[in-house]
Short mmCIF file of C-alpha atoms and ligand atoms in Angstrom, two decimals:
data_model
loop_
_atom_site.label_atom_id
_atom_site.label_comp_id
_atom_site.label_asym_id
_atom_site.label_seq_id
_atom_site.Cartn_x
_atom_site.Cartn_y
_atom_site.Cartn_z
CA MET S 288 97.28 99.91 72.19
CA ILE S 289 95.86 102.47 74.61
CA LEU S 290 97.38 101.98 78.05
CA GLN S 291 95.42 102.53 81.27
CA VAL S 292 98.36 104.34 82.86
CA ASP S 293 101.71 105.32 81.34
CA PRO S 294 104.42 106.63 83.70
CA HIS S 295 106.99 106.31 80.93
CA ALA S 296 105.14 109.05 79.00
CA GLY S 297 105.77 111.41 81.93
CA TYR S 298 109.46 110.55 81.95
CA ARG S 299 109.74 111.14 78.20
CA GLU S 300 108.26 114.64 78.57
CA ASP S 301 110.90 115.63 81.13
CA LYS S 302 113.76 113.38 80.02
CA ALA S 303 116.44 116.05 79.57
CA LEU S 304 115.73 117.68 82.95
CA VAL S 305 115.38 114.39 84.82
CA ASP S 306 118.53 112.85 83.34
CA ALA S 307 120.54 115.96 84.28
CA ALA S 308 119.12 115.96 87.83
CA VAL S 309 119.96 112.28 88.33
CA LEU S 310 123.53 112.83 87.12
CA ARG S 311 123.85 115.86 89.41
CA VAL S 312 122.93 113.67 92.41
CA LEU S 313 125.23 110.84 91.32
CA ASP S 314 128.09 113.34 91.12
CA SER S 315 127.25 114.90 94.49
CA GLY S 316 128.45 111.93 96.55
CA GLN S 317 125.35 112.12 98.80
CA TYR S 318 123.12 109.08 98.29
CA ILE S 319 120.81 109.04 101.32
CA MET S 320 118.80 112.07 102.57
CA GLY S 321 120.73 115.38 102.49
CA GLN S 322 120.04 118.74 100.84
CA GLU S 323 118.09 117.48 97.84
CA VAL S 324 115.63 115.65 100.12
CA GLU S 325 115.33 118.67 102.46
CA ALA S 326 114.64 121.00 99.53
CA PHE S 327 111.91 118.69 98.25
CA GLU S 328 110.35 118.42 101.73
CA ALA S 329 110.14 122.20 102.01
CA GLU S 330 108.78 122.66 98.48
CA PHE S 331 106.15 119.93 98.85
CA ALA S 332 104.98 121.14 102.29
CA ALA S 333 104.63 124.68 100.90
CA TYR S 334 102.63 123.35 97.94
CA ILE S 335 100.21 121.44 100.24
CA GLY S 336 100.00 124.39 102.63
CA VAL S 337 101.40 122.81 105.81
CA ARG S 338 104.42 123.62 107.99
CA HIS S 339 106.22 120.28 107.79
CA GLY S 340 107.03 117.66 105.16
CA ILE S 341 108.87 114.52 106.20
CA ALA S 342 110.05 112.45 103.22
CA VAL S 343 109.84 108.69 103.66
CA ALA S 344 110.46 105.54 101.61
CA ASN S 345 106.94 104.88 100.29
CA GLY S 346 103.26 105.73 100.74
CA THR S 347 102.44 102.74 102.93
CA GLN S 348 105.06 103.78 105.48
CA ALA S 349 103.90 107.40 105.15
CA VAL S 350 100.46 106.28 106.43
CA GLU S 351 102.08 104.17 109.17
CA ILE S 352 104.39 106.98 110.32
CA ALA S 353 101.56 109.55 110.16
CA LEU S 354 99.44 107.33 112.41
CA ARG S 355 102.28 106.66 114.86
CA SER S 356 103.24 110.34 114.95
CA VAL S 357 99.74 111.31 116.12
CA GLY S 358 99.87 108.66 118.85
CA VAL S 359 98.30 105.53 117.34
CA GLY S 360 99.84 102.32 118.63
CA SER S 361 99.31 98.70 119.52
CA GLY S 362 95.73 97.65 120.25
CA ASP S 363 94.15 100.93 119.12
CA LEU S 364 91.09 101.04 116.87
CA VAL S 365 91.30 103.04 113.63
CA LEU S 366 88.23 103.82 111.54
CA THR S 367 88.73 103.58 107.79
CA VAL S 368 87.22 102.24 104.57
CA SER S 369 87.50 98.77 103.05
CA HIS S 370 87.21 100.25 99.54
CA THR S 371 90.86 101.35 99.30
CA ALA S 372 94.32 100.14 98.33
CA VAL S 373 95.30 97.40 100.76
CA ALA S 374 98.28 99.62 101.69
CA THR S 375 96.00 101.78 103.87
CA VAL S 376 95.23 98.74 106.01
CA THR S 377 98.81 97.37 105.86
CA ALA S 378 99.86 100.64 107.49
CA ILE S 379 97.23 100.44 110.25
CA ARG S 380 98.33 96.87 111.03
CA SER S 381 102.02 97.87 111.05
CA CYS S 382 101.19 100.16 113.98
CA GLY S 383 99.65 97.17 115.76
CA ALA S 384 96.24 98.83 115.46
CA GLU S 385 92.96 97.28 114.29
CA PRO S 386 90.86 98.59 111.40
CA VAL S 387 87.15 99.29 111.87
CA TRP S 388 85.35 99.47 108.54
CA VAL S 389 83.07 102.31 107.52
CA ASP S 390 81.02 102.00 104.31
CA VAL S 391 81.46 104.38 101.38
CA ALA S 392 78.74 106.89 100.60
CA GLU S 393 75.87 105.88 98.32
CA GLY S 394 76.62 106.93 94.75
CA GLY S 395 80.26 107.80 95.61
CA PHE S 396 83.59 106.13 96.24
CA THR S 397 84.74 107.64 99.56
CA MET S 398 83.82 107.29 103.23
CA ASP S 399 80.22 108.01 104.30
CA VAL S 400 80.83 110.64 106.98
CA GLY S 401 77.34 110.14 108.47
CA LEU S 402 78.12 106.45 109.04
CA LEU S 403 81.54 107.40 110.46
CA ASP S 404 79.73 109.55 113.02
CA GLU S 405 77.31 106.73 113.88
CA THR S 406 80.07 104.10 114.16
CA ALA S 407 82.27 106.32 116.32
CA ALA S 408 79.30 107.08 118.61
CA THR S 409 78.55 103.35 118.99
CA LEU S 410 82.19 102.55 119.85
CA ARG S 411 82.45 105.51 122.26
CA ALA S 412 79.41 104.18 124.11
CA GLY S 413 80.90 100.67 124.42
CA PRO S 414 83.65 98.92 126.40
CA ASP S 415 86.38 99.64 123.81
CA SER S 416 85.97 103.41 123.88
CA SER S 417 89.49 103.99 125.23
CA ARG S 418 90.99 102.05 122.30
CA LEU S 419 89.30 104.23 119.68
CA LYS S 420 91.97 106.69 118.49
CA ALA S 421 91.88 107.80 114.88
CA VAL S 422 90.36 107.92 111.41
CA VAL S 423 92.24 107.28 108.17
CA ALA S 424 90.24 109.12 105.51
CA VAL S 425 91.19 107.97 102.01
CA HIS S 426 90.85 110.60 99.27
CA LEU S 427 90.30 107.97 96.58
CA TYR S 428 90.77 108.44 92.81
CA GLY S 429 91.63 112.15 93.31
CA ALA S 430 88.30 112.97 94.99
CA MET S 431 88.10 113.97 98.65
CA VAL S 432 86.13 112.87 101.69
CA PRO S 433 84.23 116.14 102.45
CA PRO S 434 86.78 117.59 104.88
CA GLU S 435 84.64 120.05 106.86
CA ALA S 436 82.05 117.44 107.86
CA LEU S 437 84.86 114.94 108.47
CA LEU S 438 86.76 117.30 110.79
CA GLU S 439 83.61 118.15 112.73
CA VAL S 440 82.91 114.43 113.38
CA CYS S 441 86.55 113.78 114.39
CA ARG S 442 86.55 116.71 116.82
CA ARG S 443 83.24 115.71 118.39
CA HIS S 444 84.42 112.15 119.05
CA GLY S 445 88.00 113.07 120.04
CA LEU S 446 89.56 111.28 117.06
CA LYS S 447 92.85 112.09 115.35
CA LEU S 448 92.52 112.52 111.59
CA VAL S 449 95.07 111.10 109.15
CA GLU S 450 94.41 111.79 105.46
CA ASP S 451 95.58 109.14 103.00
CA CYS S 452 96.39 111.39 100.04
CA ALA S 453 98.21 108.76 97.95
CA GLN S 454 95.74 109.44 95.12
CA ALA S 455 95.04 113.12 95.76
CA HIS S 456 98.16 115.25 95.14
CA GLY S 457 96.82 118.67 94.22
CA ALA S 458 93.13 117.95 94.92
CA ALA S 459 91.48 120.77 96.89
CA TRP S 460 88.25 121.60 98.72
CA ASN S 461 87.17 125.24 98.48
CA GLY S 462 90.76 126.03 97.48
CA LYS S 463 92.44 124.25 100.41
CA ARG S 464 94.57 121.27 99.43
CA ALA S 465 94.07 117.63 100.40
CA GLY S 466 96.60 116.85 103.10
CA SER S 467 96.20 120.18 104.92
CA PHE S 468 93.05 119.30 106.92
CA GLY S 469 94.09 116.43 109.18
CA ASP S 470 96.43 116.11 112.17
CA ALA S 471 98.77 114.46 109.65
CA SER S 472 98.57 113.30 106.07
CA ALA S 473 100.36 110.77 103.89
CA PHE S 474 101.38 110.82 100.22
CA SER S 475 102.80 108.15 97.93
CA PHE S 476 105.11 108.88 95.00
CA TYR S 477 104.70 105.46 93.37
CA PRO S 478 105.40 106.03 89.64
CA THR S 479 101.75 106.01 88.51
CA LYS S 480 100.52 108.50 91.14
CA ASN S 481 99.72 112.10 90.17
CA LEU S 482 103.19 113.02 91.42
CA GLY S 483 105.35 109.98 90.73
CA ALA S 484 108.99 109.12 91.35
CA LEU S 485 110.96 106.73 89.15
CA GLY S 486 110.98 104.28 92.03
CA ASP S 487 109.42 104.38 95.50
CA GLY S 488 108.82 107.41 97.68
CA GLY S 489 106.41 108.94 100.17
CA MET S 490 105.80 111.98 102.40
CA VAL S 491 104.19 112.74 105.73
CA CYS S 492 102.75 116.25 106.03
CA THR S 493 101.62 117.95 109.21
CA GLY S 494 101.07 121.39 110.66
CA ASP S 495 101.81 120.12 114.15
CA ASP S 496 105.39 120.60 115.41
CA GLY S 497 105.17 117.67 117.83
CA ALA S 498 103.85 115.24 115.22
CA ALA S 499 106.55 116.39 112.78
CA GLU S 500 109.25 115.73 115.34
CA GLN S 501 107.83 112.27 116.05
CA ALA S 502 107.63 111.46 112.33
CA ARG S 503 111.29 112.50 111.84
CA LEU S 504 112.37 110.26 114.69
CA ILE S 505 110.30 107.26 113.58
CA ARG S 506 111.60 107.55 110.01
CA GLN S 507 115.14 106.74 111.12
CA TYR S 508 115.39 104.25 114.00
CA GLY S 509 114.00 106.76 116.52
CA TRP S 510 117.35 108.57 116.45
CA LYS S 511 117.42 112.02 118.00
CA GLU S 512 121.20 111.84 117.79
CA ARG S 513 123.07 109.32 115.68
CA TYR S 514 123.28 105.81 117.15
CA VAL S 515 120.97 106.64 120.09
CA SER S 516 117.31 105.66 119.67
CA ALA S 517 115.10 107.93 121.75
CA ILE S 518 112.03 105.96 120.71
CA GLU S 519 111.50 102.79 118.65
CA GLY S 520 111.50 103.68 114.98
CA ILE S 521 111.85 102.08 111.59
CA ASN S 522 113.98 102.76 108.51
CA SER S 523 111.99 104.72 105.93
CA ARG S 524 114.25 107.21 104.14
CA LEU S 525 113.84 108.84 100.72
CA ASP S 526 116.92 108.92 98.52
CA PRO S 527 118.13 112.12 96.85
CA VAL S 528 117.86 110.66 93.31
CA GLN S 529 114.10 110.32 93.79
CA ALA S 530 113.89 113.69 95.57
CA ALA S 531 115.59 115.43 92.61
CA ILE S 532 113.16 113.77 90.18
CA LEU S 533 110.17 114.66 92.36
CA ARG S 534 111.23 118.34 92.57
CA ILE S 535 110.90 118.50 88.79
CA GLY S 536 107.55 116.66 88.90
CA LEU S 537 106.20 119.06 91.51
CA THR S 538 106.68 122.01 89.16
CA ARG S 539 104.54 120.11 86.59
CA LEU S 540 101.83 118.84 88.95
CA ASP S 541 99.18 121.56 88.55
CA GLU S 542 99.45 121.57 84.78
CA ARG S 543 99.30 117.77 84.64
CA ASN S 544 96.26 117.67 86.93
CA ALA S 545 94.58 120.22 84.64
CA ARG S 546 95.21 117.86 81.71
CA ARG S 547 93.63 115.04 83.74
CA ARG S 548 90.57 117.26 84.36
CA ALA S 549 90.27 118.05 80.64
CA ILE S 550 90.36 114.31 79.85
CA ALA S 551 87.70 113.66 82.51
CA ALA S 552 85.48 116.42 81.09
CA LEU S 553 85.77 114.83 77.65
CA TYR S 554 84.83 111.38 79.04
CA ASP S 555 81.88 112.99 80.89
CA GLU S 556 80.67 114.56 77.68
CA GLU S 557 81.18 111.51 75.47
CA LEU S 558 79.57 109.09 77.96
CA ALA S 559 76.56 111.26 78.91
CA GLY S 560 73.29 109.43 78.36
CA THR S 561 74.87 105.94 78.21
CA ALA S 562 74.28 103.12 80.70
CA VAL S 563 77.66 103.70 82.39
CA ALA S 564 77.56 106.06 85.37
CA THR S 565 80.26 108.74 85.23
CA PRO S 566 81.73 110.07 88.51
CA ALA S 567 79.71 112.66 90.43
CA VAL S 568 81.80 115.63 91.61
CA ALA S 569 80.95 117.96 94.52
CA VAL S 570 81.02 121.68 93.60
CA GLU S 571 83.55 122.39 96.37
CA LEU S 572 86.02 119.83 94.95
CA LEU S 573 88.95 120.47 92.65
CA HIS S 574 89.28 116.85 91.48
CA ALA S 575 92.77 115.44 90.80
CA TYR S 576 91.46 112.48 88.72
CA HIS S 577 94.09 109.99 89.74
CA GLN S 578 91.59 107.57 88.19
CA TYR S 579 88.50 108.10 86.06
CA VAL S 580 86.13 105.41 87.36
CA VAL S 581 82.77 104.54 85.84
CA ARG S 582 80.14 102.13 87.15
CA THR S 583 78.24 99.62 85.06
CA ALA S 584 76.40 96.36 85.67
CA GLY S 585 78.13 94.78 82.65
CA ARG S 586 81.64 95.60 83.86
CA ASP S 587 83.46 92.35 83.08
CA GLY S 588 82.03 92.15 79.55
CA LEU S 589 82.94 95.77 78.89
CA ALA S 590 86.51 95.30 80.19
CA ALA S 591 86.92 92.22 77.95
CA ARG S 592 85.64 94.11 74.89
CA LEU S 593 88.03 97.01 75.57
CA ARG S 594 90.91 94.57 75.97
CA ALA S 595 90.02 92.89 72.66
CA GLU S 596 90.18 96.34 71.02
CA GLY S 597 93.61 97.04 72.54
CA VAL S 598 92.36 99.32 75.32
CA GLY S 599 93.65 98.82 78.86
CA SER S 600 91.41 99.32 81.88
CA GLY S 601 91.70 98.55 85.60
CA ILE S 602 89.64 97.63 88.64
CA HIS S 603 90.52 99.62 91.73
CA TYR S 604 89.80 97.42 93.62
CA PRO S 605 88.34 94.00 92.76
CA VAL S 606 88.19 92.64 96.34
CA PRO S 607 87.39 94.94 99.29
CA VAL S 608 90.08 94.68 101.97
CA HIS S 609 87.70 93.22 104.59
CA ALA S 610 86.95 90.32 102.20
CA GLN S 611 90.57 89.44 101.40
CA PRO S 612 92.00 86.21 102.88
CA ALA S 613 94.50 87.99 105.14
CA TYR S 614 91.85 90.19 106.77
CA ARG S 615 88.63 88.17 106.45
CA GLY S 616 87.26 87.13 109.80
CA GLY S 617 90.06 88.74 111.80
CA PHE S 618 88.66 92.25 111.75
CA ASP S 619 84.91 92.15 111.78
CA ARG S 620 84.03 95.44 113.43
CA HIS S 621 82.18 97.69 111.07
CA CYS S 622 79.34 100.14 110.70
CA ARG S 623 75.77 98.88 110.17
CA THR S 624 76.48 97.73 106.64
CA LEU S 625 79.20 97.56 103.98
CA ARG S 626 76.56 97.34 101.26
CA ASN S 627 77.92 100.14 99.05
CA THR S 628 81.50 98.85 99.37
CA GLU S 629 80.44 95.36 98.35
CA ALA S 630 78.33 96.60 95.41
CA LEU S 631 81.18 98.74 94.02
CA ALA S 632 83.66 95.88 93.64
CA GLY S 633 81.54 94.23 90.91
CA GLU S 634 80.70 97.40 88.96
CA ILE S 635 83.70 99.74 88.85
CA LEU S 636 86.01 100.19 85.90
CA SER S 637 88.98 102.56 85.69
CA LEU S 638 89.34 103.91 82.15
CA PRO S 639 92.67 105.03 80.63
CA MET S 640 93.80 108.15 82.51
CA TYR S 641 97.17 109.93 82.48
CA PRO S 642 98.09 113.49 81.49
CA GLN S 643 99.65 112.49 78.16
CA LEU S 644 96.58 110.51 76.99
CA ALA S 645 95.52 111.96 73.60
CA HIS S 646 91.98 113.33 73.35
CA ASP S 647 91.43 111.31 70.18
CA ASN S 648 92.12 108.18 72.22
CA VAL S 649 89.63 109.31 74.88
CA ARG S 650 87.00 109.66 72.12
CA ARG S 651 87.93 106.23 70.78
CA VAL S 652 87.53 104.61 74.24
CA ALA S 653 84.19 106.36 74.78
CA GLY S 654 83.05 105.30 71.29
CA LEU S 655 83.85 101.65 72.06
CA ILE S 656 81.88 101.92 75.30
CA ARG S 657 78.85 103.42 73.48
CA GLN S 658 79.09 100.66 70.87
CA PHE S 659 79.25 97.95 73.56
CA GLN S 660 76.30 99.38 75.46
CA GLY S 661 74.26 99.53 72.24
CA SER S 662 74.99 95.95 71.25
C1 PLP H 889 99.38 103.85 96.42
C2 PLP H 889 98.60 103.92 97.68
C3 PLP H 889 99.20 103.74 98.94
C4 PLP H 889 100.59 103.19 99.15
O1 PLP H 889 101.59 103.79 98.50
P1 PLP H 889 102.97 102.99 98.16
O2 PLP H 889 103.89 104.09 97.81
O3 PLP H 889 102.66 102.08 97.03
O4 PLP H 889 103.37 102.27 99.39
C5 PLP H 889 98.43 103.96 100.08
N1 PLP H 889 97.15 104.32 99.98
C6 PLP H 889 96.52 104.47 98.79
C7 PLP H 889 95.09 104.90 98.77
C8 PLP H 889 97.22 104.27 97.60
O5 PLP H 889 96.60 104.42 96.43
#
């Protein structure tokens, strides 16, 4: 059996260190927030290259708190993609804001910045201009929305930029890390992410002192002092057991991302010239390969064949958010077309990808794909 993802393999690599760190926290008597969490916040913010890290309970609330900390609230319009984890949109809705869909770029998986520009211009010229507040750019699969073009469009239209980096820990553009471009950014430490906890966790990053202060308040009931809510907040704390585990993971992140890139290079090589399209990568991008996603017209047949051969695969994601029952009809503002988004859902396949995946298994998966395409 070749798994599509395997967080247990990561734990096994670090078992002695992780077990000792967990016991150290259990013995410390501090079970919520505290020194361990503060140390991780500082280390993670330094790694991303921003002034502030605010640890939270999960990635969904990291996106929500990032949005609220840059001023997004009830009734506001937030531009984002429909080709994303539903969590991105859950977070926008938790702020009371409304998503406006922008298509993904032709031949890629992330937001079409030209269409973002066009959609923002149309909304700015209309009656809802004052509601238009922000963009959530999703750096999907470990690739990035081209940040320079994105920032230029956001500045020109007066939009706050929140980066959803839940799949992009350690990705970089011309050497500058994902999560350091926007007004605020959000990370998830769900176990299968490039930096994963052994439970839930998340982080808001920002270079802005005011946004950082807001995020800290929102994370814990809006408390500036204990028992007195200065603003309305939520409860979204990280626990020190997860923080201690994540501090170990952070020291491994670059090396593990390099292993992901080596696996991707091997897939690229082994699948060249076949009918499956391998991911295109911009020269400026240091890809984090959270997922290795190919496109093929015969996706369902290929996935079934892989499954029959004991190879796991995934579809991220089978139904675009705008087409899901909870969101269908309710939020129908979008750019000219969602053609690329709709085409992707039927053609994408995420192949096995995790740092501990053996190269022989990568060759075996690629061989099965070549065989299937030839038959
Ligand atoms: C995983 C993920 C999230 C949410 O993270 P959780 O920790 O599961 O809440 C948000 N956005 C994207 C793009 C994700 O992949």
